[in-house]
Amino acid sequence: MPLAGSASSDPSEAVYISIMTEHDLLEVVEIEEHSGLSCWGWAAYYAELQASNRGLMLVAQVALPLEQVKTDQIAGYIVARLAANELHINNVAVRVEYRRRGIGSALLKRILEEGKGLAATAAFLEVRAGNSLAQALYKKCGFR
């Protein structure tokens, strides 16, 4: 069951945000590797899923038009952890071919909603100084 509806500006594709599962991890690690993030790797994501009493892990899946080769591909993901009343966003990544379609924004908005529902009063993240795309996304979503 999706947590959110379409985030894409392309009416021919539907984007759904759902809770990350073990089944998603190979694609998540692939996205991580191609995004140049500090590598958590499969084992770290798996451990986080198992101990996820304060963690929030979501994926965005894109259902492509029928004529496309791939369907239901994971387009992006976000991982955060709740500590006290603070939501710490650890990783956000979107596949290169799905960037600039609103998927990163949809993931951030959803994780902030989920955090607020769990009594988070503030959200924090870190971004590399040279990552202007991520900085623009975070600013668009209200981060300073």
CSV table of C-alpha atoms in Angstrom, one decimal:
chain,number,residue,atom,x,y,z
A,1,MET,CA,0.0,0.0,0.0
A,2,PRO,CA,1.6,3.3,-1.1
A,3,LEU,CA,2.1,6.1,1.5
A,4,ALA,CA,1.8,8.8,-1.1
A,5,GLY,CA,0.5,9.3,-4.7
A,6,SER,CA,2.1,10.7,-7.8
A,7,ALA,CA,5.0,13.1,-7.3
A,8,SER,CA,6.1,13.2,-10.9
A,9,SER,CA,5.2,16.0,-13.3
A,10,ASP,CA,4.9,13.3,-16.1
A,11,PRO,CA,1.3,12.1,-16.1
A,12,SER,CA,2.3,8.8,-17.8
A,13,GLU,CA,4.2,7.7,-14.7
A,14,ALA,CA,3.0,7.2,-11.1
A,15,VAL,CA,5.3,7.5,-8.1
A,16,TYR,CA,4.5,5.8,-4.9
A,17,ILE,CA,6.3,6.1,-1.6
A,18,SER,CA,6.3,3.1,0.7
A,19,ILE,CA,8.2,1.7,3.6
A,20,MET,CA,11.6,0.1,2.7
A,21,THR,CA,11.7,-3.6,2.9
A,22,GLU,CA,14.5,-6.2,2.7
A,23,HIS,CA,13.4,-6.8,-0.9
A,24,ASP,CA,14.4,-3.2,-1.8
A,25,LEU,CA,17.9,-3.3,-0.5
A,26,LEU,CA,19.8,-4.4,-3.7
A,27,GLU,CA,18.3,-1.5,-5.6
A,28,VAL,CA,18.9,0.9,-2.7
A,29,VAL,CA,22.6,0.0,-2.6
A,30,GLU,CA,22.8,0.3,-6.3
A,31,ILE,CA,21.3,3.9,-6.1
A,32,GLU,CA,23.7,4.7,-3.2
A,33,GLU,CA,26.7,3.5,-5.2
A,34,HIS,CA,25.8,5.6,-8.3
A,35,SER,CA,25.0,8.7,-6.2
A,36,GLY,CA,28.5,8.9,-4.6
A,37,LEU,CA,27.1,8.7,-1.1
A,38,SER,CA,29.2,7.4,1.7
A,39,CYS,CA,28.5,3.7,1.3
A,40,TRP,CA,26.4,2.1,4.0
A,41,GLY,CA,26.1,-1.1,2.0
A,42,TRP,CA,23.6,-3.9,2.1
A,43,ALA,CA,24.5,-5.1,5.6
A,44,ALA,CA,24.1,-1.7,7.2
A,45,TYR,CA,20.7,-1.1,5.6
A,46,TYR,CA,19.6,-4.6,6.6
A,47,ALA,CA,20.7,-4.0,10.2
A,48,GLU,CA,18.8,-0.7,10.3
A,49,LEU,CA,15.7,-2.4,9.0
A,50,GLN,CA,15.9,-5.0,11.7
A,51,ALA,CA,16.5,-2.5,14.5
A,52,SER,CA,14.2,0.0,13.1
A,53,ASN,CA,12.3,1.0,16.2
A,54,ARG,CA,13.3,4.7,15.8
A,55,GLY,CA,14.3,4.6,12.1
A,56,LEU,CA,12.3,5.7,9.1
A,57,MET,CA,13.3,4.1,5.8
A,58,LEU,CA,11.2,4.9,2.7
A,59,VAL,CA,11.5,4.1,-1.1
A,60,ALA,CA,9.9,5.8,-4.1
A,61,GLN,CA,8.9,3.4,-6.8
A,62,VAL,CA,8.0,4.5,-10.3
A,63,ALA,CA,5.4,2.6,-12.2
A,64,LEU,CA,6.4,3.3,-15.8
A,65,PRO,CA,4.0,3.2,-18.9
A,66,LEU,CA,3.4,-0.3,-20.2
A,67,GLU,CA,5.6,0.1,-23.2
A,68,GLN,CA,8.7,0.7,-21.0
A,69,VAL,CA,11.0,-2.2,-20.3
A,70,LYS,CA,11.2,-1.8,-16.5
A,71,THR,CA,8.3,-1.3,-14.3
A,72,ASP,CA,8.0,-0.6,-10.5
A,73,GLN,CA,11.7,0.3,-10.3
A,74,ILE,CA,12.8,2.0,-7.2
A,75,ALA,CA,13.6,5.6,-8.2
A,76,GLY,CA,14.9,6.8,-4.9
A,77,TYR,CA,15.1,6.4,-1.1
A,78,ILE,CA,15.4,8.2,2.2
A,79,VAL,CA,16.7,7.0,5.5
A,80,ALA,CA,16.2,8.9,8.8
A,81,ARG,CA,16.4,8.2,12.5
A,82,LEU,CA,14.4,9.8,15.3
A,83,ALA,CA,16.5,10.7,18.4
A,84,ALA,CA,14.6,12.4,21.2
A,85,ASN,CA,12.3,14.8,19.3
A,86,GLU,CA,14.8,15.3,16.5
A,87,LEU,CA,14.6,13.7,13.0
A,88,HIS,CA,18.1,13.1,11.6
A,89,ILE,CA,18.0,12.6,7.9
A,90,ASN,CA,21.0,10.3,7.0
A,91,ASN,CA,20.6,9.6,3.3
A,92,VAL,CA,18.5,10.8,0.4
A,93,ALA,CA,19.2,9.6,-3.1
A,94,VAL,CA,17.4,9.4,-6.5
A,95,ARG,CA,18.5,7.5,-9.5
A,96,VAL,CA,20.2,9.8,-12.1
A,97,GLU,CA,17.5,9.1,-14.7
A,98,TYR,CA,14.7,10.1,-12.3
A,99,ARG,CA,16.2,13.3,-11.0
A,100,ARG,CA,14.4,16.7,-11.4
A,101,ARG,CA,10.9,15.0,-11.4
A,102,GLY,CA,9.9,15.8,-7.8
A,103,ILE,CA,10.9,12.5,-6.3
A,104,GLY,CA,13.5,13.8,-3.9
A,105,SER,CA,11.0,16.5,-2.7
A,106,ALA,CA,8.3,13.9,-2.3
A,107,LEU,CA,10.6,11.7,-0.2
A,108,LEU,CA,11.7,14.6,2.0
A,109,LYS,CA,8.1,15.8,2.5
A,110,ARG,CA,6.9,12.3,3.4
A,111,ILE,CA,9.7,11.7,5.9
A,112,LEU,CA,9.1,15.1,7.6
A,113,GLU,CA,5.4,14.2,7.9
A,114,GLU,CA,6.3,10.8,9.3
A,115,GLY,CA,8.7,12.4,11.8
A,116,LYS,CA,6.1,15.0,12.8
A,117,GLY,CA,3.7,12.1,13.4
A,118,LEU,CA,6.2,10.6,15.8
A,119,ALA,CA,6.6,13.9,17.7
A,120,ALA,CA,9.7,15.3,16.0
A,121,THR,CA,10.0,19.0,16.5
A,122,ALA,CA,13.1,19.6,14.4
A,123,ALA,CA,14.8,17.9,11.4
A,124,PHE,CA,18.5,17.9,10.6
A,125,LEU,CA,20.7,16.8,7.7
A,126,GLU,CA,24.2,17.3,6.4
A,127,VAL,CA,25.1,18.0,2.8
A,128,ARG,CA,28.5,18.3,1.1
A,129,ALA,CA,29.5,21.9,0.3
A,130,GLY,CA,29.8,21.1,-3.4
A,131,ASN,CA,26.5,19.3,-3.8
A,132,SER,CA,24.5,22.1,-5.2
A,133,LEU,CA,21.7,19.9,-6.5
A,134,ALA,CA,21.0,18.5,-3.0
A,135,GLN,CA,21.4,22.0,-1.5
A,136,ALA,CA,18.7,23.3,-3.8
A,137,LEU,CA,16.4,20.4,-3.0
A,138,TYR,CA,16.8,20.9,0.8
A,139,LYS,CA,16.3,24.7,0.5
A,140,LYS,CA,13.1,24.1,-1.6
A,141,CYS,CA,11.9,21.9,1.2
A,142,GLY,CA,12.5,24.5,3.9
A,143,PHE,CA,16.0,23.7,5.2
A,144,ARG,CA,18.5,26.4,5.8
